[in-house]
Short mmCIF file of C-alpha atoms in Angstrom, two decimals:
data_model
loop_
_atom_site.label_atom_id
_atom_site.label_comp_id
_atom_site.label_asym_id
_atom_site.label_seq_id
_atom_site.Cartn_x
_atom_site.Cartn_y
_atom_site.Cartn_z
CA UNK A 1 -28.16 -28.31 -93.33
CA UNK A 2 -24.58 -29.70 -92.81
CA UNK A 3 -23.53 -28.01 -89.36
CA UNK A 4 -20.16 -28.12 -87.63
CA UNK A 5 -20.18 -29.90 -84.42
CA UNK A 6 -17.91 -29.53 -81.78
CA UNK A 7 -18.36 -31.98 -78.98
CA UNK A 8 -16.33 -32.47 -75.65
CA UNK A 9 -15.55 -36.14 -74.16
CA UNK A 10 -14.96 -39.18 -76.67
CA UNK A 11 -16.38 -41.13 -73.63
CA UNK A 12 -19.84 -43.49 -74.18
CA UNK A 13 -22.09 -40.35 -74.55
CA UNK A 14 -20.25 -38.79 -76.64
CA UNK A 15 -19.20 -40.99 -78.92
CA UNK A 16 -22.70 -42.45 -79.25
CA UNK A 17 -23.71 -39.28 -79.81
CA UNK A 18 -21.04 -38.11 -82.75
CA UNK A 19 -22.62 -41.47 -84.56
CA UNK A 20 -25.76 -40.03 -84.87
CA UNK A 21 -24.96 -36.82 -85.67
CA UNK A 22 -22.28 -37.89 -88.21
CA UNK A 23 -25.02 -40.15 -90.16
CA UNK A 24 -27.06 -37.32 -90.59
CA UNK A 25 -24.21 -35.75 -92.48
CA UNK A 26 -22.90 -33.15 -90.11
CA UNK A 27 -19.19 -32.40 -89.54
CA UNK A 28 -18.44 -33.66 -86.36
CA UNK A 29 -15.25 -32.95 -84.10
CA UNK A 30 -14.86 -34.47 -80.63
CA UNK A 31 -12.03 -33.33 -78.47
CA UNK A 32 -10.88 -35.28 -75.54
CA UNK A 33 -8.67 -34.47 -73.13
CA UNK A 34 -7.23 -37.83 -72.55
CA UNK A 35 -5.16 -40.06 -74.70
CA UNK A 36 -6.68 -42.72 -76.94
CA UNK A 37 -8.04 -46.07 -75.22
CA UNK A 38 -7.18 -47.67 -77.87
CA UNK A 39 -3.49 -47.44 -77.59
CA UNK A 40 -2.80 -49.36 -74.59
CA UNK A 41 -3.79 -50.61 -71.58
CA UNK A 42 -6.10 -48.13 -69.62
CA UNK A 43 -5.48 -48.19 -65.29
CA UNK A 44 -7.89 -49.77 -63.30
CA UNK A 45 -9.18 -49.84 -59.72
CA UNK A 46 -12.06 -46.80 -60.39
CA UNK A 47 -14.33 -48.41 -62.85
CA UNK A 48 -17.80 -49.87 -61.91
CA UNK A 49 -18.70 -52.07 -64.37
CA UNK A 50 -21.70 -51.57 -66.97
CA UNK A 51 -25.17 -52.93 -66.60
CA UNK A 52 -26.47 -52.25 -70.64
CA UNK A 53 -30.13 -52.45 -70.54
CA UNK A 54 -33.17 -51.67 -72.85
CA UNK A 55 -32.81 -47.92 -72.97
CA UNK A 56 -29.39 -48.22 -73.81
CA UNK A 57 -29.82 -51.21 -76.13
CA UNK A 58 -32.47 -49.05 -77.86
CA UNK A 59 -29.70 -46.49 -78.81
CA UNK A 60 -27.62 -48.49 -79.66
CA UNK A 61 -30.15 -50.63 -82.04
CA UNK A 62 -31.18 -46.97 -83.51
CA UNK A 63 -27.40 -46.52 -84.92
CA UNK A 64 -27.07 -50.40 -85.99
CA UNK A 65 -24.38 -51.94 -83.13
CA UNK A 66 -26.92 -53.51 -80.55
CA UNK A 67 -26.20 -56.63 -82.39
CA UNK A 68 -22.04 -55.93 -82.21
CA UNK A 69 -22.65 -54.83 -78.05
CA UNK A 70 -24.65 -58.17 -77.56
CA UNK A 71 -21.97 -59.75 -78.98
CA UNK A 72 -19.73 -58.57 -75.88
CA UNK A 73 -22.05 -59.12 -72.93
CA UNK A 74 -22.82 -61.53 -70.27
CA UNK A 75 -26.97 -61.40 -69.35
CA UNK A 76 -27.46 -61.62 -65.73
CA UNK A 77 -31.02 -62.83 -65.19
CA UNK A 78 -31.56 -61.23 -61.58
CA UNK A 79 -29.59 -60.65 -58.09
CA UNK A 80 -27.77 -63.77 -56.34
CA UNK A 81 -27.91 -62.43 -52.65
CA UNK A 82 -24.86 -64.09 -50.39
CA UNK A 83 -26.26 -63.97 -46.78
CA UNK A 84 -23.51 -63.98 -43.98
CA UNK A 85 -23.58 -68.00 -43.98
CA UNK A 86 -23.07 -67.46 -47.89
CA UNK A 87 -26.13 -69.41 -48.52
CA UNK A 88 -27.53 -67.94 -51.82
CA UNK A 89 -30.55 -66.62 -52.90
CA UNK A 90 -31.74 -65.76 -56.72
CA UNK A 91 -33.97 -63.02 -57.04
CA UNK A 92 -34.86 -62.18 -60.95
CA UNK A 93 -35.08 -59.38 -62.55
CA UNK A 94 -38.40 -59.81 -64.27
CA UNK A 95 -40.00 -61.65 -66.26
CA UNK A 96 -38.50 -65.05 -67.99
CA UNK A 97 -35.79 -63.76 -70.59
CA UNK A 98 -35.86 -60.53 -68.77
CA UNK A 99 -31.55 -60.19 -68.44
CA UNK A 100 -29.12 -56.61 -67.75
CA UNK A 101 -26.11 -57.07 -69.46
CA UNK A 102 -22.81 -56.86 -67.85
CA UNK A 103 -20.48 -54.76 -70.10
CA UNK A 104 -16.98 -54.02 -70.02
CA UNK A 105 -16.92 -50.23 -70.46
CA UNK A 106 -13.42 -49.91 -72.15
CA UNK A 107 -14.66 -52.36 -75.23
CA UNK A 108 -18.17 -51.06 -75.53
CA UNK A 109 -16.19 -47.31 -75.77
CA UNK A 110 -13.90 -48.91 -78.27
CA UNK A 111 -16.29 -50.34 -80.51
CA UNK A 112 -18.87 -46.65 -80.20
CA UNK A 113 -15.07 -44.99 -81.21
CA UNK A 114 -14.17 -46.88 -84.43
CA UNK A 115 -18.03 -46.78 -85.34
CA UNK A 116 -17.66 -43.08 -84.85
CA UNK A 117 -14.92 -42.81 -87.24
CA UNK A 118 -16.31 -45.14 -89.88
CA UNK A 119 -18.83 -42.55 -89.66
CA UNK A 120 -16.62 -39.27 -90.52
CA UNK A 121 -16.40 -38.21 -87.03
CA UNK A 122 -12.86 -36.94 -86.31
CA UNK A 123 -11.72 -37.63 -82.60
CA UNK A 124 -8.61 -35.39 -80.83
CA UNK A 125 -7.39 -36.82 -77.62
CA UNK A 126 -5.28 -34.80 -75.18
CA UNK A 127 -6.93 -31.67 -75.80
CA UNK A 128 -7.85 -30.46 -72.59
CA UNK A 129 -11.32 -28.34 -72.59
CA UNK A 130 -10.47 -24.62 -71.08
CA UNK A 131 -13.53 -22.82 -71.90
CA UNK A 132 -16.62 -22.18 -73.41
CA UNK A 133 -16.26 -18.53 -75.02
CA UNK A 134 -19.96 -18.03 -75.25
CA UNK A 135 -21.15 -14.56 -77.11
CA UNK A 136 -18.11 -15.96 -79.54
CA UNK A 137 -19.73 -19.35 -80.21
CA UNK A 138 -16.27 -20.43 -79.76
CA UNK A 139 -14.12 -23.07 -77.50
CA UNK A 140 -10.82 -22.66 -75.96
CA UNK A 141 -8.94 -26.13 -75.81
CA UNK A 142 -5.50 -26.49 -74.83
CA UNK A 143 -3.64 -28.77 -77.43
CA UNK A 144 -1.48 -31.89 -76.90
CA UNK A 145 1.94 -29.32 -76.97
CA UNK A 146 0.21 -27.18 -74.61
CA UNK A 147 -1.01 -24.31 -76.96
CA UNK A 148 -4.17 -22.48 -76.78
CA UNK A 149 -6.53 -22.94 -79.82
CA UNK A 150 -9.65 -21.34 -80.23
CA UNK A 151 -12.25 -23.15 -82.05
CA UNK A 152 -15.84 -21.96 -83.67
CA UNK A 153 -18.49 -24.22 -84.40
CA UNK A 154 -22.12 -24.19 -85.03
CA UNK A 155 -23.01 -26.36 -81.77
CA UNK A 156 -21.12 -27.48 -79.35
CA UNK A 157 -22.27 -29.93 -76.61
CA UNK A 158 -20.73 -31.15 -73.67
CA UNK A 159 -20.55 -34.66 -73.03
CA UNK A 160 -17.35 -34.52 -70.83
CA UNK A 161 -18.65 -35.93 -67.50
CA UNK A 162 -19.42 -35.32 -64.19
CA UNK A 163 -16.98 -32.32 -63.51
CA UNK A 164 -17.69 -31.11 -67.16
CA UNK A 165 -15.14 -28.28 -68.29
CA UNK A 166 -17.89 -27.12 -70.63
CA UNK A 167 -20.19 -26.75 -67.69
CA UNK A 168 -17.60 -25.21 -65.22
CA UNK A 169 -18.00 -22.29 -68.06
CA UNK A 170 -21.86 -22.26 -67.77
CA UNK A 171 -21.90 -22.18 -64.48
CA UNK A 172 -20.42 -18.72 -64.27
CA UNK A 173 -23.76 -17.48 -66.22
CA UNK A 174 -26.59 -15.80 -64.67
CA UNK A 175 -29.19 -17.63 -62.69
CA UNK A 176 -27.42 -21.31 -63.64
CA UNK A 177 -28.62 -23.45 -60.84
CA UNK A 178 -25.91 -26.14 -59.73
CA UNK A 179 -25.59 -28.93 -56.88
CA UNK A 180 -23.18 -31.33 -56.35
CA UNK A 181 -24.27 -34.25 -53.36
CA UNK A 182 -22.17 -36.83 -52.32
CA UNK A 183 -22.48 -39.81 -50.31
CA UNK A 184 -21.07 -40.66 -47.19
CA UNK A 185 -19.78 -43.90 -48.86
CA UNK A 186 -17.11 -44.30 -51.70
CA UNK A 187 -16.63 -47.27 -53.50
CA UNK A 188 -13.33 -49.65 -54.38
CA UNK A 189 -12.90 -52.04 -57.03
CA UNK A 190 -11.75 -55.22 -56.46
CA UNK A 191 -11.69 -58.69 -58.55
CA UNK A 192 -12.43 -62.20 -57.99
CA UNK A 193 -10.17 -64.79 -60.79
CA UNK A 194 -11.28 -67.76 -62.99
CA UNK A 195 -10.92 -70.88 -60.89
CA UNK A 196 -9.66 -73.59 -62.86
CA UNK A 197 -9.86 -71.55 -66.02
CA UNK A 198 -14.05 -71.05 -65.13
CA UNK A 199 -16.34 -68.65 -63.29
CA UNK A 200 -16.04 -68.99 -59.34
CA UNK A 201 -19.89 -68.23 -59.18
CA UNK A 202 -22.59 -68.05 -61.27
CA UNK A 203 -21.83 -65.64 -64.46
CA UNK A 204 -25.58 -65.13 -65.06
CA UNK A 205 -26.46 -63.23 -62.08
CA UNK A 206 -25.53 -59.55 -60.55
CA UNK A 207 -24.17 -61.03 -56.90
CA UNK A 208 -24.41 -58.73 -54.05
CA UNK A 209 -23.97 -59.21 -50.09
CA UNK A 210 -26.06 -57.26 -48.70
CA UNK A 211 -24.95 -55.79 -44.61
CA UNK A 212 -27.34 -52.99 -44.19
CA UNK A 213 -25.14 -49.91 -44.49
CA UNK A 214 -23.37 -51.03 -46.95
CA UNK A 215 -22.59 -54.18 -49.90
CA UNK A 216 -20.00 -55.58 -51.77
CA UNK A 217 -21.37 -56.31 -55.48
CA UNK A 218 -20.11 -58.78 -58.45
CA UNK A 219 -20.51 -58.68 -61.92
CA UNK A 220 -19.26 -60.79 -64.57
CA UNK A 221 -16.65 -60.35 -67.39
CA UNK A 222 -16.14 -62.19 -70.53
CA UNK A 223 -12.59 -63.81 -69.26
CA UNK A 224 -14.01 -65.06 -66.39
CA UNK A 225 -13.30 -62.96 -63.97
CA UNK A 226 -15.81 -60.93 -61.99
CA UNK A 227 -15.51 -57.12 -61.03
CA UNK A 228 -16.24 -56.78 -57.70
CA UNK A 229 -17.24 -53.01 -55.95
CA UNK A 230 -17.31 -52.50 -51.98
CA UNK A 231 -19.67 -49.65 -51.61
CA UNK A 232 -18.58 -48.62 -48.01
CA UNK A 233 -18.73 -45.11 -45.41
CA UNK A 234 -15.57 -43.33 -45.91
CA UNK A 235 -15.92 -42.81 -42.34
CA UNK A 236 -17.66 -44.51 -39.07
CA UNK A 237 -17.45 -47.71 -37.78
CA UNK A 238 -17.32 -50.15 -39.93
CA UNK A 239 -15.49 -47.78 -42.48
CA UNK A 240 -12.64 -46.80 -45.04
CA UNK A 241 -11.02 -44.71 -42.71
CA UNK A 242 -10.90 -47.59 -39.98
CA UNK A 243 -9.56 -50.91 -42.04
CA UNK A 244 -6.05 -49.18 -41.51
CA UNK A 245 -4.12 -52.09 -41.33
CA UNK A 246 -3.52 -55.61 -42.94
CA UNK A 247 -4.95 -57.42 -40.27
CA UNK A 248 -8.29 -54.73 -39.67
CA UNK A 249 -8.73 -55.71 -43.64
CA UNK A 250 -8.56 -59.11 -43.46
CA UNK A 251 -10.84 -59.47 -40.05
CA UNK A 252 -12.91 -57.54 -41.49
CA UNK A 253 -13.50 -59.26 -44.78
CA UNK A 254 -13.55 -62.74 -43.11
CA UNK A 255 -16.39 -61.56 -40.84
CA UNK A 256 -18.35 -60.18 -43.61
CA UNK A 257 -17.64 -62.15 -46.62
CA UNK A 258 -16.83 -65.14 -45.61
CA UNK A 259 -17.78 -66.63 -48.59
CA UNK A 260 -15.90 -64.15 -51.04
CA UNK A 261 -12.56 -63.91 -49.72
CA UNK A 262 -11.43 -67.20 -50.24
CA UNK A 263 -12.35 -66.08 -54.30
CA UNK A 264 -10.00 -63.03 -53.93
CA UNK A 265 -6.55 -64.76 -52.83
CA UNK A 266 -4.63 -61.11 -53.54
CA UNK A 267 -7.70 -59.68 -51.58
CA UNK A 268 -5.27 -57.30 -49.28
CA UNK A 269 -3.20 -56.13 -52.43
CA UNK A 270 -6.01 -55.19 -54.61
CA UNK A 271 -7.56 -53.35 -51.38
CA UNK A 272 -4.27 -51.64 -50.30
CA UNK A 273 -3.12 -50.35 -53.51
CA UNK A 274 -6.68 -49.57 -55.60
CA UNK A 275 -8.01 -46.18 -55.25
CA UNK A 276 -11.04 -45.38 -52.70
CA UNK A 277 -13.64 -43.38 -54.94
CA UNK A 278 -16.35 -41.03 -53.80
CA UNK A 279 -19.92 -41.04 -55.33
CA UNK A 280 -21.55 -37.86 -56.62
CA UNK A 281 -25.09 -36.68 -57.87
CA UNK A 282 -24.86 -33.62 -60.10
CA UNK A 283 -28.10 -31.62 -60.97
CA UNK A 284 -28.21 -28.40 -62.85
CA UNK A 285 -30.18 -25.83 -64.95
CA UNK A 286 -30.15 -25.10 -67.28
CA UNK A 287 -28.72 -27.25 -70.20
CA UNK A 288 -28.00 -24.63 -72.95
CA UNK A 289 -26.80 -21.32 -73.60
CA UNK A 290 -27.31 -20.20 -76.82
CA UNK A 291 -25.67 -22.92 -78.97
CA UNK A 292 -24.21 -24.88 -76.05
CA UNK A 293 -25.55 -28.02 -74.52
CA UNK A 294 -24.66 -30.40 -71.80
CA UNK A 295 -25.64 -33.89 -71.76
CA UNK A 296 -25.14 -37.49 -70.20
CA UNK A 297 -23.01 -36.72 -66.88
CA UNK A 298 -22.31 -33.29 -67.48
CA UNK A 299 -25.79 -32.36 -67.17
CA UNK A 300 -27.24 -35.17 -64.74
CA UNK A 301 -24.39 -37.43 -63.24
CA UNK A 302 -26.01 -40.12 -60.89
CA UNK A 303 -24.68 -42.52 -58.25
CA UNK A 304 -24.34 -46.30 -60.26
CA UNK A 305 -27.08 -47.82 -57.88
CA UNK A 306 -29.96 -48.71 -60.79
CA UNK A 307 -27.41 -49.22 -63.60
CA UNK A 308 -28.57 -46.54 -65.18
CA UNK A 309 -25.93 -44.03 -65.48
CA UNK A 310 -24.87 -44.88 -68.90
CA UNK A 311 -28.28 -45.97 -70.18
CA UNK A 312 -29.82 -42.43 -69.15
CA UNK A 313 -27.08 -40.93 -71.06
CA UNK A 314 -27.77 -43.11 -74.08
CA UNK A 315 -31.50 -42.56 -73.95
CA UNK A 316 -30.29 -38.87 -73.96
CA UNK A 317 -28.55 -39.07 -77.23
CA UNK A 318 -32.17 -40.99 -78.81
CA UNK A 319 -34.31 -38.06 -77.09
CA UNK A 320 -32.15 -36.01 -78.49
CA UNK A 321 -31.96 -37.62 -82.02
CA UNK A 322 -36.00 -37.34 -82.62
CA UNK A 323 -36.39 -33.69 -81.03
CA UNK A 324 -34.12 -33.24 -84.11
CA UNK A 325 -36.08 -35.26 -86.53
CA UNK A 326 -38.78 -33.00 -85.79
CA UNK A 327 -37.17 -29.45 -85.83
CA UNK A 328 -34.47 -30.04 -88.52
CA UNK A 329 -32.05 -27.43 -88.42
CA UNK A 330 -33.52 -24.92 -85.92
CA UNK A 331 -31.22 -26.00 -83.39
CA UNK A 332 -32.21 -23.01 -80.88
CA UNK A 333 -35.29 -24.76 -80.88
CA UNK A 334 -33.66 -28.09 -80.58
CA UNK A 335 -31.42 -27.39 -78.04
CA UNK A 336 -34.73 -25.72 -75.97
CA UNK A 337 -37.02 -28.57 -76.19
CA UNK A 338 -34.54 -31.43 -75.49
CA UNK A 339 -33.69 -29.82 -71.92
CA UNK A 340 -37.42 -28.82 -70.88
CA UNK A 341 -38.16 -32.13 -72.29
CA UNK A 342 -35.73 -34.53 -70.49
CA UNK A 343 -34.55 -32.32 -67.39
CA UNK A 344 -37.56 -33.76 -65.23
CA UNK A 345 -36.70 -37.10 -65.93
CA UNK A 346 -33.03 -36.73 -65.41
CA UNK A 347 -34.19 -35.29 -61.95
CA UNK A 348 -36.54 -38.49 -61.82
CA UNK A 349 -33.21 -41.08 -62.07
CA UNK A 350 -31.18 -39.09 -59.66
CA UNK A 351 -33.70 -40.09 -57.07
CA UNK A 352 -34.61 -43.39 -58.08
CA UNK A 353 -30.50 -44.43 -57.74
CA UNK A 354 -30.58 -42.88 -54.93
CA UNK A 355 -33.74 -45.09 -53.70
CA UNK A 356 -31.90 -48.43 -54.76
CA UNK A 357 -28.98 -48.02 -53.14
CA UNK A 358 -30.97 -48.23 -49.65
CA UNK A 359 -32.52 -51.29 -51.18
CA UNK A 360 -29.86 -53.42 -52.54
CA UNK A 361 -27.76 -52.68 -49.30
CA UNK A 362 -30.93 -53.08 -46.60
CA UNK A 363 -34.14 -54.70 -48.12
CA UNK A 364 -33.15 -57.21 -50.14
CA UNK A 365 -32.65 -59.95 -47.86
CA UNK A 366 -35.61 -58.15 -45.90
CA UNK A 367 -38.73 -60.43 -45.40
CA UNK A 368 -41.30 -57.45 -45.73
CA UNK A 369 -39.36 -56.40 -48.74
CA UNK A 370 -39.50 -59.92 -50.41
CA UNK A 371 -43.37 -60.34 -49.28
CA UNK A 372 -43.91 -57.23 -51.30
CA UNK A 373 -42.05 -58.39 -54.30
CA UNK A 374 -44.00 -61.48 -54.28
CA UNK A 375 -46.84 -59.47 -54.39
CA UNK A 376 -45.96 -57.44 -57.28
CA UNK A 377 -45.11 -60.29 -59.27
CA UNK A 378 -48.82 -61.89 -59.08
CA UNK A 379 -50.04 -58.30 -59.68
CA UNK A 380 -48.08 -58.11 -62.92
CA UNK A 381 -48.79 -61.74 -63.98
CA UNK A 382 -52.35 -61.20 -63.54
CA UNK A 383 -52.91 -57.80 -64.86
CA UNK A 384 -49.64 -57.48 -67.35
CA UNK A 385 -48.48 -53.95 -68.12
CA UNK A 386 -51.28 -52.31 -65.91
CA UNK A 387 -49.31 -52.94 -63.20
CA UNK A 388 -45.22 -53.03 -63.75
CA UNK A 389 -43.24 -53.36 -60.74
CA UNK A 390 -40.60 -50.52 -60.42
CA UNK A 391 -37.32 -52.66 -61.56
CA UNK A 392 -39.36 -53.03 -64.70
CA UNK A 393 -40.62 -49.56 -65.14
CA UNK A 394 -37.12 -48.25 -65.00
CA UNK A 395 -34.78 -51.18 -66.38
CA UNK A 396 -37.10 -52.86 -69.01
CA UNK A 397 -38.96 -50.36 -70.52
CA UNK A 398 -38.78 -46.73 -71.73
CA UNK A 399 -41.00 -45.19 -69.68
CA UNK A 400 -40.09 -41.82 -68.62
CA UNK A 401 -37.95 -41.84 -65.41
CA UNK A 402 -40.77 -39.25 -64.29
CA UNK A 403 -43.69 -41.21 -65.26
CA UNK A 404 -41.80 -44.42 -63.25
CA UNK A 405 -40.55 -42.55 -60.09
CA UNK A 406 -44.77 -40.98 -59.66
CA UNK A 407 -45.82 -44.61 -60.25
CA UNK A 408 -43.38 -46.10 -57.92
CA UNK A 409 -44.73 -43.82 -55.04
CA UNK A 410 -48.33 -44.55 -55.87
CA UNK A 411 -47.49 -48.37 -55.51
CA UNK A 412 -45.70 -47.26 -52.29
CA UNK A 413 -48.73 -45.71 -50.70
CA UNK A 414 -50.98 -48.68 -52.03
CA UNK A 415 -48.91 -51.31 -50.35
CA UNK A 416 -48.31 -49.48 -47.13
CA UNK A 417 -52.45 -48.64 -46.60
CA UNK A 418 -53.51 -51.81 -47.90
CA UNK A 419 -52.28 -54.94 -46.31
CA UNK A 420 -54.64 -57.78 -46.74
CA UNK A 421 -56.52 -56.90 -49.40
CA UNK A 422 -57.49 -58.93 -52.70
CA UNK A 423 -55.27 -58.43 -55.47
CA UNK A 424 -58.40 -57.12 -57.83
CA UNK A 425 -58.54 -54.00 -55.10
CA UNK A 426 -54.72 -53.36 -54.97
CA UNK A 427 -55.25 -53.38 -58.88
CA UNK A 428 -58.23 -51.12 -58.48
CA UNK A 429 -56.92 -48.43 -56.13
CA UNK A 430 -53.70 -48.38 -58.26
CA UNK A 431 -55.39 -47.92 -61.49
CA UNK A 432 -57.42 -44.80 -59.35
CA UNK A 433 -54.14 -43.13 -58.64
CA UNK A 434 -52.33 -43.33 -61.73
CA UNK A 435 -55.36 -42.12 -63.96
#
């Protein structure tokens, strides 16, 4: 049944998701309450750059443009760590040809846009969500001249971020659960050149520097250039709130950095005049009321520390997409299974961020941490699959997030109680557990 389908955001979610509503023949609308991207130049200074791995390449292989995203990425085969000497360290990922893919968020948007509207899906921008009218089935959006419109539609999902307008509606319902958890640390973007028309560092590897509580991280960008993100306490000592001055900033940076500042020669102007950002986890239930869904952000937003924000949202859209294949056109069913189905795994990723934050910023360059690692690996060559070490479960498969985040504290309790033993009774007393 052709079915009008109203959704908010034109962002990644929801313009991967229009695609694969639109090829099943539905009328699709998405309103967004921002201009088009494609028009200019869009600001930076609050963007963390991409890391597009399987889940999301899965997606975006089930619609036909994993090929087309490929085609824009830079693989990054594991973590350079710069100690305070900046002597390096490469730590991979996984196993040989096992990459994340730095993305640049504003092209990969593009190109999910124009495939949206080669697909029938009409896109408004400046249309500013007001709210979800809900015994109506209808939408109140604000329109670019600033009048109200009312809009009906047979569905209508939400895919307009972390502070959702479509949610902020939901959230005045009955018994609609809602949390919003931020970290003590925000995050500002800065950016390291080309140096003689090249890479400064290695473009194949995610670099981070590691100082306990907190890091500065690199990724790569197809004109050379690398996006860098300080992940610092907003307040404290070191903090935000105490580099006050030119010369606290530079100090500070030289101390710390030494080897990245002389790669950032407009280090104090990008610092002074880019925004400071905060970081936010967003859980909430439930998804739907009546014919209204949340999804990607709006229902789950997570803090960037697995790179697995936008690939969560993404595997959303493909859960989504085959609880549909199976109920076609009961979408109060649908709508039902897809958020019992996925909630506990959405929960599952919130957590497991959460967890790698405190290791890319304290363990990495942590000899206990690396003896484990080592550990894991011979595990996995030796017994393949059976065991998966917890980068893998999460980044290289698609395991459910739940299924990962029970394993990962199984292998926790194995390698705290058994130090010194064989590898056959690690394997042994793991494959006990997870039965």
């Amino acid at each position: 049944m052709r079915e009008k389908i109203v959704i908010t955001g034109a962002g990644l979610v929801g313009s991967l998701l229009s695609i694969f509503l639109a090829k099943r023949g539905h009328q699709v609308h998405i309103y967004e309450k921002r201009r088009d991207l494609r028009t200019g130049q869009v600001g930076g200074g609050r963007s963390i750059n991409l890391a597009l791995s399987d889940r999301g390449l899965k997606a975006l292989d089930l619609v036909g443009l994993k090929q087309k995203a490929l085609d824009q990425v830079i693989p990054m085969k594991g973590r350079m760590i710069h100690d305070m000497d900046g002597n390096l360290d490469l730590q991979p990922y996984g196993n040989k040809g096992q990459v994340i893919n730095s993305i640049s968020r504003e092209k990969l948007n593009i190109l999910l846009m124009n495939e949206a509207e080669m697909n029938g899906v009409l896109l408004h921008f400046n249309y500013k969500c007001e709210e979800a009218v809900l015994h109506e089935r209808k939408l109140v959006l604000v329109s670019p001249n600033g009048e109200k419109e009312k809009i009906k539609a047979d569905v209508f999902i939400g895919a307009d971020g972390a502070f959702s307008a479509l949610r902020g509606s939901l959230q005045k319902t009955d018994r609609f659960n809602y949390s919003q958890d931020y970290l003590e640390h925000g995050y500002k973007e800065l950016s390291i050149p080309p140096v003689n028309g090249d890479f400064a560092m290695d473009p194949n590897a995610l670099h981070i520097w590691p100082r306990k509580s907190f890091m500065l991280i690199a990724l790569p960008n197809l004109d050379k250039t690398f996006t860098c993100t300080l992940f610092f306490p907003f307040e404290g000592s070191p903090s935000f709130s105490e580099l006050d001055n030119d010369k606290k900033i530079r100090a500070f940076f030289g101390e710390t950095f030494p080897d990245a500042v002389p790669l950032m020669p407009d280090l104090l102007k990008q610092y002074n005049e880019n925004p400071t950002s905060s970081l936010v986890t967003v859980r909430c239930y439930p998804w739907v009321n009546d014919r209204f869904l949340l999804i990607g952000d709006a229902s789950h937003a997570i803090v960037p520390f697995y790179g697995q924000g936008m690939n969560a949202g993404f595997e959303d859209c493909t859960v989504l997409s085959e609880i549909i294949d199976t109920n076609e056109g009961d979408w109060d069913k649908i709508l039902s299974e897809f958020q019992e189905v996925r909630k506990k795994d959405a929960d599952a990723i919130a957590s497991l961020a959460l967890r790698n934050f405190i290791e890319m910023r304290d363990k990495v360059a942590d000899e206990n941490f690396l003896s484990r690692k080592k550990i894991e690996k011979e595990l996995h060559a030796k017994y393949g699959d059976r065991w998966l070490p917890l980068y893998s479960m999460v980044t290289f498969s698609d395991m459910p997030y739940s299924e990962a985040l029970r394993r990962a504290y199984i292998q926790d309790e194995i390698m705290a109680e058994m130090k010194g033993a064989s590898l056959n009774e690690l394997m042994e007393s793991y494959e006990g557990m997870v039965s």
